[in-house]
Amino acid sequence: MGHLLHRRDHRLLEFGLRVLAVIHQVEAIGNLTRRERLAGAGGLVPFIPG
């Protein structure tokens, strides 16, 4: 019985990590979009490092 619970805990952990990875990717895309808008509005080069 202990192995089944441990396996389920691992699956929940993996699911949570996948969700966090997706959120992180979406946030990165949003940041890039904001930078491009700011660069376009200011007449700067579209890529702003950092």
Short mmCIF file of N, CA and C in Angstrom, two decimals:
data_model
loop_
_atom_site.label_atom_id
_atom_site.label_comp_id
_atom_site.label_asym_id
_atom_site.label_seq_id
_atom_site.Cartn_x
_atom_site.Cartn_y
_atom_site.Cartn_z
N MET A 1 0.83 -1.20 0.00
CA MET A 1 0.00 0.00 0.00
C MET A 1 0.87 1.27 0.00
N GLY A 2 1.96 1.22 0.72
CA GLY A 2 2.83 2.39 0.79
C GLY A 2 3.41 2.78 -0.56
N HIS A 3 3.71 1.76 -1.38
CA HIS A 3 4.25 2.04 -2.71
C HIS A 3 3.25 2.75 -3.60
N LEU A 4 1.97 2.37 -3.48
CA LEU A 4 0.94 3.01 -4.30
C LEU A 4 0.80 4.48 -3.93
N LEU A 5 0.82 4.77 -2.65
CA LEU A 5 0.71 6.17 -2.21
C LEU A 5 1.93 6.97 -2.65
N HIS A 6 3.10 6.35 -2.55
CA HIS A 6 4.33 7.03 -2.97
C HIS A 6 4.30 7.33 -4.47
N ARG A 7 3.82 6.36 -5.23
CA ARG A 7 3.74 6.54 -6.69
C ARG A 7 2.76 7.67 -7.02
N ARG A 8 1.64 7.72 -6.31
CA ARG A 8 0.66 8.78 -6.55
C ARG A 8 1.24 10.15 -6.19
N ASP A 9 2.00 10.20 -5.10
CA ASP A 9 2.65 11.46 -4.73
C ASP A 9 3.61 11.93 -5.82
N HIS A 10 4.34 10.99 -6.40
CA HIS A 10 5.26 11.35 -7.49
C HIS A 10 4.51 11.90 -8.68
N ARG A 11 3.39 11.28 -9.01
CA ARG A 11 2.59 11.76 -10.15
C ARG A 11 2.07 13.16 -9.89
N LEU A 12 1.62 13.41 -8.67
CA LEU A 12 1.13 14.76 -8.34
C LEU A 12 2.26 15.78 -8.42
N LEU A 13 3.43 15.39 -7.95
CA LEU A 13 4.59 16.28 -8.00
C LEU A 13 4.97 16.58 -9.45
N GLU A 14 5.01 15.53 -10.28
CA GLU A 14 5.35 15.73 -11.69
C GLU A 14 4.32 16.62 -12.38
N PHE A 15 3.04 16.41 -12.07
CA PHE A 15 1.99 17.24 -12.65
C PHE A 15 2.17 18.69 -12.24
N GLY A 16 2.45 18.92 -10.96
CA GLY A 16 2.66 20.27 -10.46
C GLY A 16 3.85 20.95 -11.13
N LEU A 17 4.92 20.17 -11.33
CA LEU A 17 6.10 20.74 -11.99
C LEU A 17 5.80 21.08 -13.44
N ARG A 18 4.99 20.24 -14.11
CA ARG A 18 4.62 20.55 -15.50
C ARG A 18 3.79 21.83 -15.56
N VAL A 19 2.87 21.97 -14.63
CA VAL A 19 2.04 23.18 -14.60
C VAL A 19 2.91 24.41 -14.40
N LEU A 20 3.86 24.33 -13.47
CA LEU A 20 4.76 25.46 -13.23
C LEU A 20 5.61 25.77 -14.46
N ALA A 21 6.04 24.73 -15.17
CA ALA A 21 6.84 24.95 -16.38
C ALA A 21 6.02 25.68 -17.45
N VAL A 22 4.76 25.30 -17.60
CA VAL A 22 3.90 25.96 -18.58
C VAL A 22 3.68 27.42 -18.19
N ILE A 23 3.42 27.66 -16.92
CA ILE A 23 3.21 29.03 -16.44
C ILE A 23 4.46 29.87 -16.70
N HIS A 24 5.63 29.27 -16.45
CA HIS A 24 6.89 29.99 -16.66
C HIS A 24 7.06 30.34 -18.14
N GLN A 25 6.72 29.41 -19.03
CA GLN A 25 6.84 29.67 -20.47
C GLN A 25 5.88 30.77 -20.91
N VAL A 26 4.66 30.74 -20.41
CA VAL A 26 3.68 31.76 -20.77
C VAL A 26 4.14 33.12 -20.27
N GLU A 27 4.69 33.16 -19.07
CA GLU A 27 5.20 34.41 -18.51
C GLU A 27 6.35 34.95 -19.37
N ALA A 28 7.23 34.06 -19.82
CA ALA A 28 8.36 34.49 -20.65
C ALA A 28 7.86 35.07 -21.98
N ILE A 29 6.86 34.46 -22.57
CA ILE A 29 6.29 34.97 -23.82
C ILE A 29 5.67 36.34 -23.59
N GLY A 30 4.96 36.49 -22.47
CA GLY A 30 4.35 37.78 -22.15
C GLY A 30 5.40 38.86 -21.96
N ASN A 31 6.50 38.51 -21.30
CA ASN A 31 7.57 39.48 -21.10
C ASN A 31 8.19 39.90 -22.42
N LEU A 32 8.41 38.92 -23.30
CA LEU A 32 8.98 39.23 -24.61
C LEU A 32 8.05 40.14 -25.41
N THR A 33 6.76 39.87 -25.36
CA THR A 33 5.78 40.69 -26.08
C THR A 33 5.79 42.12 -25.55
N ARG A 34 5.84 42.26 -24.22
CA ARG A 34 5.88 43.61 -23.63
C ARG A 34 7.13 44.36 -24.06
N ARG A 35 8.28 43.66 -24.07
CA ARG A 35 9.53 44.30 -24.49
C ARG A 35 9.46 44.76 -25.93
N GLU A 36 8.89 43.92 -26.79
CA GLU A 36 8.78 44.29 -28.20
C GLU A 36 7.87 45.50 -28.38
N ARG A 37 6.78 45.55 -27.63
CA ARG A 37 5.88 46.71 -27.71
C ARG A 37 6.58 47.98 -27.24
N LEU A 38 7.28 47.87 -26.11
CA LEU A 38 8.00 49.03 -25.60
C LEU A 38 9.09 49.48 -26.57
N ALA A 39 9.78 48.51 -27.15
CA ALA A 39 10.84 48.85 -28.10
C ALA A 39 10.25 49.51 -29.33
N GLY A 40 9.12 48.99 -29.83
CA GLY A 40 8.48 49.57 -31.00
C GLY A 40 7.95 50.96 -30.71
N ALA A 41 7.42 51.16 -29.54
CA ALA A 41 6.86 52.47 -29.18
C ALA A 41 7.97 53.50 -29.01
N GLY A 42 9.15 53.05 -28.54
CA GLY A 42 10.25 53.97 -28.31
C GLY A 42 11.20 54.09 -29.48
N GLY A 43 10.96 53.34 -30.55
CA GLY A 43 11.84 53.39 -31.69
C GLY A 43 13.17 52.70 -31.47
N LEU A 44 13.19 51.75 -30.52
CA LEU A 44 14.43 51.04 -30.21
C LEU A 44 14.49 49.73 -30.99
N VAL A 45 15.62 49.07 -30.88
CA VAL A 45 15.78 47.74 -31.47
C VAL A 45 14.81 46.79 -30.73
N PRO A 46 14.11 45.91 -31.43
CA PRO A 46 13.11 45.05 -30.78
C PRO A 46 13.64 44.15 -29.69
N PHE A 47 14.90 43.76 -29.70
CA PHE A 47 15.43 42.88 -28.66
C PHE A 47 16.10 43.70 -27.58
N ILE A 48 15.61 43.57 -26.36
CA ILE A 48 16.21 44.25 -25.21
C ILE A 48 16.70 43.18 -24.26
N PRO A 49 18.01 42.95 -24.14
CA PRO A 49 18.50 41.88 -23.29
C PRO A 49 18.16 42.12 -21.82
N GLY A 50 17.99 41.02 -21.10
CA GLY A 50 17.79 41.11 -19.67
C GLY A 50 16.46 40.77 -19.29
#
